[in-house]
Backbone as CSV, one residue per row, in Angstrom:
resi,resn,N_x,N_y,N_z,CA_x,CA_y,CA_z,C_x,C_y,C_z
1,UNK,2.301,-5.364,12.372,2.743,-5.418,10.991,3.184,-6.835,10.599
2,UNK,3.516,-7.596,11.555,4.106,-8.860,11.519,2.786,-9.620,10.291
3,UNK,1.448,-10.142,10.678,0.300,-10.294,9.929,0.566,-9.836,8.434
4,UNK,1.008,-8.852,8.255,0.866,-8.115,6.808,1.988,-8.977,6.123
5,UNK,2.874,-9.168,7.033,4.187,-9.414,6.086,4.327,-11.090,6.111
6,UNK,3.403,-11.883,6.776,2.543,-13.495,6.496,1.948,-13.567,5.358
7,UNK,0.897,-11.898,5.338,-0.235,-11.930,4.280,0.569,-11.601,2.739
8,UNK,1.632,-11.278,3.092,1.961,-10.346,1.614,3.148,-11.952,0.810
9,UNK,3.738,-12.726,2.110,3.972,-14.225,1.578,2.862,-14.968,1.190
10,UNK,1.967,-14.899,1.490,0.999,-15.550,0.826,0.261,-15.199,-0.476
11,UNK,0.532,-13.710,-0.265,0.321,-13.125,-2.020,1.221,-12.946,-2.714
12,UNK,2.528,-12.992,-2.478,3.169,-13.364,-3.377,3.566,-14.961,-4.122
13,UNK,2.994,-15.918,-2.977,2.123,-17.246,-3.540,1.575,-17.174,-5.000
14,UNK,0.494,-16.695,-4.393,-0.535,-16.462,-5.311,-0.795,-16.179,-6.446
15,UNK,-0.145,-14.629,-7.012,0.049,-13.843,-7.732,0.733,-14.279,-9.205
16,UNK,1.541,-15.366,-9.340,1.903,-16.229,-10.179,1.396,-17.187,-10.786
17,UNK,0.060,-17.388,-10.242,-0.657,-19.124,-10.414,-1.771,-18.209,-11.853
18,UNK,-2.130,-17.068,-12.080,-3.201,-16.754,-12.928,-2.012,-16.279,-14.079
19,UNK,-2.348,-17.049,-15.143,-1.321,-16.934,-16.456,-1.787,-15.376,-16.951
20,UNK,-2.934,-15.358,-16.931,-3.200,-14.118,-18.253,-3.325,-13.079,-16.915
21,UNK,-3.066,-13.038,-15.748,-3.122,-11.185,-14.978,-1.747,-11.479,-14.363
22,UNK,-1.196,-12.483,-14.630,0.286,-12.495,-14.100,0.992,-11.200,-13.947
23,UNK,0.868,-10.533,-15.284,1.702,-9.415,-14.936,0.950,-8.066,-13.933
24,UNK,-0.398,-8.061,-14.372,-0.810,-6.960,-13.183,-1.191,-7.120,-11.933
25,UNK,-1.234,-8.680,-11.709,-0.654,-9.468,-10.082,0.561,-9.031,-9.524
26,UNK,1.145,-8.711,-10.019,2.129,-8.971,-9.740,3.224,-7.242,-9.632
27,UNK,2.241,-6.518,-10.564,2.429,-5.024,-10.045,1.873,-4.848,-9.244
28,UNK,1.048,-5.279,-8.685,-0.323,-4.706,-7.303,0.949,-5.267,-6.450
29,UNK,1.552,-6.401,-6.509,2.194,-7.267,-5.376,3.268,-6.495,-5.200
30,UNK,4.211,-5.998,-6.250,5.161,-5.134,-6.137,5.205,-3.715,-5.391
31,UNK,3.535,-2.976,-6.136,3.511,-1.877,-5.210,3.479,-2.164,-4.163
32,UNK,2.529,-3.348,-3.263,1.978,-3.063,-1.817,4.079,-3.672,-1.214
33,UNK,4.403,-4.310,-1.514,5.696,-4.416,-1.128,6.436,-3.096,-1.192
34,UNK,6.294,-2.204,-1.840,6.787,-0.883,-2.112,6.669,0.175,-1.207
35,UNK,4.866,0.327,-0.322,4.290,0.950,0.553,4.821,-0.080,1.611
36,UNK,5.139,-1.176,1.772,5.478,-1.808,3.160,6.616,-1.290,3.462
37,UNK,7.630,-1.608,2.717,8.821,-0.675,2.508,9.286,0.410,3.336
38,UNK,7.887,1.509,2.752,8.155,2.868,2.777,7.600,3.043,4.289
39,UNK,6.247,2.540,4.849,5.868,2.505,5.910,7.184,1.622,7.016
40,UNK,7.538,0.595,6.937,8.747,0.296,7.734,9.671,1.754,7.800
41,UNK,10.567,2.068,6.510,11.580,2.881,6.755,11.092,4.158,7.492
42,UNK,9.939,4.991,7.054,9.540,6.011,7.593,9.184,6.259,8.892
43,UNK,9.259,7.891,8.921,8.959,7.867,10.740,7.579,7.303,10.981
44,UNK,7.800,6.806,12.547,6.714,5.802,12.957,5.591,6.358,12.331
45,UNK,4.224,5.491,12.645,3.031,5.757,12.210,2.552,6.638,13.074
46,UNK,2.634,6.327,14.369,2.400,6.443,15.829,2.679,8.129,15.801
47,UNK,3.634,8.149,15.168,3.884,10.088,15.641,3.786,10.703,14.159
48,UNK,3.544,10.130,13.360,3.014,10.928,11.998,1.726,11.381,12.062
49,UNK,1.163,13.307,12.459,-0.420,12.930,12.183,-0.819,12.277,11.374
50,UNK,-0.502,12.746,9.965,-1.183,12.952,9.006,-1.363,11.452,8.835
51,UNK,-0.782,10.400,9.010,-0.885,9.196,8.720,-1.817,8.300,9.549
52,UNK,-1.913,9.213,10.490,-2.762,8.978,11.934,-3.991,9.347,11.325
53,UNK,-4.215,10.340,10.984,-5.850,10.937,10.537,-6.379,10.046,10.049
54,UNK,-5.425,9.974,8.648,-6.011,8.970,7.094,-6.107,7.683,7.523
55,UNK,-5.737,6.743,8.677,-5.626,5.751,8.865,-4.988,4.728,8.044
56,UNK,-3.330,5.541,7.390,-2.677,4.477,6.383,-2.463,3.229,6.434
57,UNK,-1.808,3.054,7.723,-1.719,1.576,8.239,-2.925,0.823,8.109
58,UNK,-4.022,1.210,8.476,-5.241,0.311,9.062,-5.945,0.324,7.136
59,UNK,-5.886,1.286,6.101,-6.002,0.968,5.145,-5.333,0.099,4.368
60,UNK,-3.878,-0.118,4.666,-2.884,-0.883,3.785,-3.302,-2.263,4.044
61,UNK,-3.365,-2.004,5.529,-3.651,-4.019,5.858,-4.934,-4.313,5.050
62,UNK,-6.256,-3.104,4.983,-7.053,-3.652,3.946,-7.111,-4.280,2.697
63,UNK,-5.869,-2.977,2.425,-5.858,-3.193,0.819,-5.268,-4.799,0.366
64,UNK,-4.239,-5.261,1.287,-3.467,-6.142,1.264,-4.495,-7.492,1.350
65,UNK,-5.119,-7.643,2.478,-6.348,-8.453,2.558,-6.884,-8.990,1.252
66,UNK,-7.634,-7.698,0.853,-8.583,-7.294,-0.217,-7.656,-8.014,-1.374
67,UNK,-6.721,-8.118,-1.590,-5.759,-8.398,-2.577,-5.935,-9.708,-2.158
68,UNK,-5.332,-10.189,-1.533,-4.857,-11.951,-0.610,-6.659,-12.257,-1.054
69,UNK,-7.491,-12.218,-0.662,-8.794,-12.633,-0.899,-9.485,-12.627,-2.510
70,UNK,-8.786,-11.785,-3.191,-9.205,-11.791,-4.343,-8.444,-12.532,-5.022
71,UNK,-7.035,-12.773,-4.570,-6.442,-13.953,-5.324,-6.947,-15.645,-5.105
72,UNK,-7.078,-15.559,-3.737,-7.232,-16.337,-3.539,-8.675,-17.414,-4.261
73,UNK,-9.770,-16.560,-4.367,-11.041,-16.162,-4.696,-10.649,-16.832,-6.256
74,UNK,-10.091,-15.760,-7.126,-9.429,-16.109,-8.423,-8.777,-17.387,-8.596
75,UNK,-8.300,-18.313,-7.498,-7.081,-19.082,-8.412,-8.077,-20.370,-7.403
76,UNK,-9.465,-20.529,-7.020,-10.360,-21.295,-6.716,-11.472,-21.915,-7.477
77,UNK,-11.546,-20.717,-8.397,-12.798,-20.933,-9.484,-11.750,-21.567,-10.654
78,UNK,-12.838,-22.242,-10.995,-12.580,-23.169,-12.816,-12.215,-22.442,-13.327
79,UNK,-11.661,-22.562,-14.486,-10.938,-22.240,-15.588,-12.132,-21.259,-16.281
80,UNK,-13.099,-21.673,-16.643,-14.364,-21.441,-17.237,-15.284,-20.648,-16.816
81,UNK,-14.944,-20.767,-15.330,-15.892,-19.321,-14.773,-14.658,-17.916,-14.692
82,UNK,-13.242,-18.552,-14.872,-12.306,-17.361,-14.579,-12.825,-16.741,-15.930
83,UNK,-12.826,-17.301,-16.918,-12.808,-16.978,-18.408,-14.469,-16.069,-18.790
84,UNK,-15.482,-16.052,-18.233,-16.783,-16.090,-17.864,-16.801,-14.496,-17.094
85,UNK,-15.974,-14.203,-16.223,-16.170,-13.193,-14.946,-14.546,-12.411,-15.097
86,UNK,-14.258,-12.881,-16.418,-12.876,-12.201,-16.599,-12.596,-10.740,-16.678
87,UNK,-13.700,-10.111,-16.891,-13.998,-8.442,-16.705,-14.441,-8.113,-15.713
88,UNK,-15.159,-9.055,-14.720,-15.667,-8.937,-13.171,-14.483,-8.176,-12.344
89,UNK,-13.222,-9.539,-12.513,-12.351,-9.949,-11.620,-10.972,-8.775,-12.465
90,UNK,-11.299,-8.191,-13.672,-10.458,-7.391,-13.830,-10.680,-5.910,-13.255
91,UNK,-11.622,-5.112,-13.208,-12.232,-4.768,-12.443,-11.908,-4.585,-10.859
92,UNK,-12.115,-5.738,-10.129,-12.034,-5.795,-8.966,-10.336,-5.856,-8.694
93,UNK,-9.508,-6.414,-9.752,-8.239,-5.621,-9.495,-7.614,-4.405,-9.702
94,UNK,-8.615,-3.417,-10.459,-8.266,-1.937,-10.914,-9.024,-1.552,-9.510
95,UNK,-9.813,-2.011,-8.682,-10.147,-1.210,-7.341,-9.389,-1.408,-6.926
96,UNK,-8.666,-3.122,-6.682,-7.297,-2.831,-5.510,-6.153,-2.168,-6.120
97,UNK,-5.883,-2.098,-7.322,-4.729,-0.967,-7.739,-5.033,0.789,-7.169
98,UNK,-6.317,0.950,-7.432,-6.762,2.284,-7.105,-6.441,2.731,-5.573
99,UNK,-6.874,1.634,-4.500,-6.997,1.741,-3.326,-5.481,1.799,-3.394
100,UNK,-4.808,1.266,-3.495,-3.090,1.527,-3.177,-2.319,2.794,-3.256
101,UNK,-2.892,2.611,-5.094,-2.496,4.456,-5.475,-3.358,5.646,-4.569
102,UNK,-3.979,5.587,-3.701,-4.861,6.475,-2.948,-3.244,6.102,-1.915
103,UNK,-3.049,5.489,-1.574,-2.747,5.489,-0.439,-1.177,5.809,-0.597
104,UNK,-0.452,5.083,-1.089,1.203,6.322,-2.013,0.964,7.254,-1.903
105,UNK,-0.466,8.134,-2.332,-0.162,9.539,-2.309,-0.814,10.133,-0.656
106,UNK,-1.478,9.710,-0.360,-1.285,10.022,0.978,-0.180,9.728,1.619
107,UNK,0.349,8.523,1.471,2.164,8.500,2.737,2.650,9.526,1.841
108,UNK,3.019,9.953,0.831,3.546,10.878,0.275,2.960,12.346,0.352
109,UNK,2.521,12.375,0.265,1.938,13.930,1.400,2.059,14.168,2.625
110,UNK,1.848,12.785,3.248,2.278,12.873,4.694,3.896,12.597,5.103
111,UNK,4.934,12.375,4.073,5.971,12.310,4.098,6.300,13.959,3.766
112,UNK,5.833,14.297,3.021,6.094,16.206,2.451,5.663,17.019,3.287
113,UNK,4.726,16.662,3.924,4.350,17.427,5.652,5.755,17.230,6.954
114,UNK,5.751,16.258,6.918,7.055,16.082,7.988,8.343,16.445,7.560
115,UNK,8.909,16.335,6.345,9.946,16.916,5.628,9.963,18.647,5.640
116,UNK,8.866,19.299,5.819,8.069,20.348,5.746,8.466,21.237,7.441
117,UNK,7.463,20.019,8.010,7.723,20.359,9.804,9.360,20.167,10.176
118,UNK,10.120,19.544,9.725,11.627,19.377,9.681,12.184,20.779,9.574
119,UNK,11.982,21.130,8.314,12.727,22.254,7.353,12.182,23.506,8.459
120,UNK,11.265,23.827,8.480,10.796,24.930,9.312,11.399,24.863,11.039
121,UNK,11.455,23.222,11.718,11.653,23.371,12.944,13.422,23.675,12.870
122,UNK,14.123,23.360,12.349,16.015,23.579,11.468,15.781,25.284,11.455
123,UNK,14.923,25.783,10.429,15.138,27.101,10.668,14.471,27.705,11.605
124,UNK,13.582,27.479,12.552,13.268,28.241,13.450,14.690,28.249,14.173
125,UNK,15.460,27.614,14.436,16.478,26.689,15.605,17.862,27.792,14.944
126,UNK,17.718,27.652,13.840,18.896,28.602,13.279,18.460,30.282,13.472
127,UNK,17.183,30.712,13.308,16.480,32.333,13.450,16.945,32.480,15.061
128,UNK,16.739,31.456,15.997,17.175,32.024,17.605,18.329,31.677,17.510
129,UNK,19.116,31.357,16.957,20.921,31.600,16.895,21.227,32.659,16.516
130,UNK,20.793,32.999,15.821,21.067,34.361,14.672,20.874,35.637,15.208
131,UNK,19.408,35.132,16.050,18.316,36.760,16.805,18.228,36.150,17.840
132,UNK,19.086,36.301,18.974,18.889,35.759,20.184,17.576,37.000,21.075
């Protein structure tokens, strides 16, 4: 995770230098800081299936990439080709917004599964107290 949290200083670099997507730079930058967050605080990756199946981790570092490369990509070209490919490159940031929001709601399902396996393993634990 160490990598991600290099990559996510470097997009938050970034994310400031394009005047006119400043602000939806800068929500993409906020969410993926939001899912880093939530992936740090939450139970490991390692013993979450469900997070295990979907491959959240190994998607986030994509998404994050995918972000870091498209800024980077963006704040390389002229003024004139930004202005030129300005629906290209808007576009290609509603995929990396999309890919994120895919992925919130998976840790969040897979957070409501374990909250889930919690609640049930509490009351199984209380039913053999009760009904020995």
């Amino acid at each position: 995770m160490d990598f991600i949290v290099d990559v996510l200083h470097q997009v938050y670099e970034l994310q400031g230098r394009a005047r006119h997507q400043r602000r939806a730079n800068r929500e993409i930058y906020l969410r993926a800081m939001e899912m880093y967050t939530e992936l740090q605080m939450s139970e490991s990756v390692q013993n979450n299936g469900t997070l295990q199946r979907t491959a959240a981790l190994e998607k986030f570092a994509d998404s994050v990439r995918d972000f870091h490369s498209y800024l980077r990509a963006y704040n390389n070209k002229p003024r004139v080709v930004r202005l030129v490919k300005r629906s290209e490159m808007e576009e290609r940031q509603q995929q990396i917004n999309d890919e994120m929001g895919q992925l919130i709601q998976t840790m969040n399902f897979a957070a409501t599964i374990a909250s889930m396996n919690t609640d049930a393993s509490v009351a199984r634990a209380n039913n053999k107290k009760r009904f020995p």
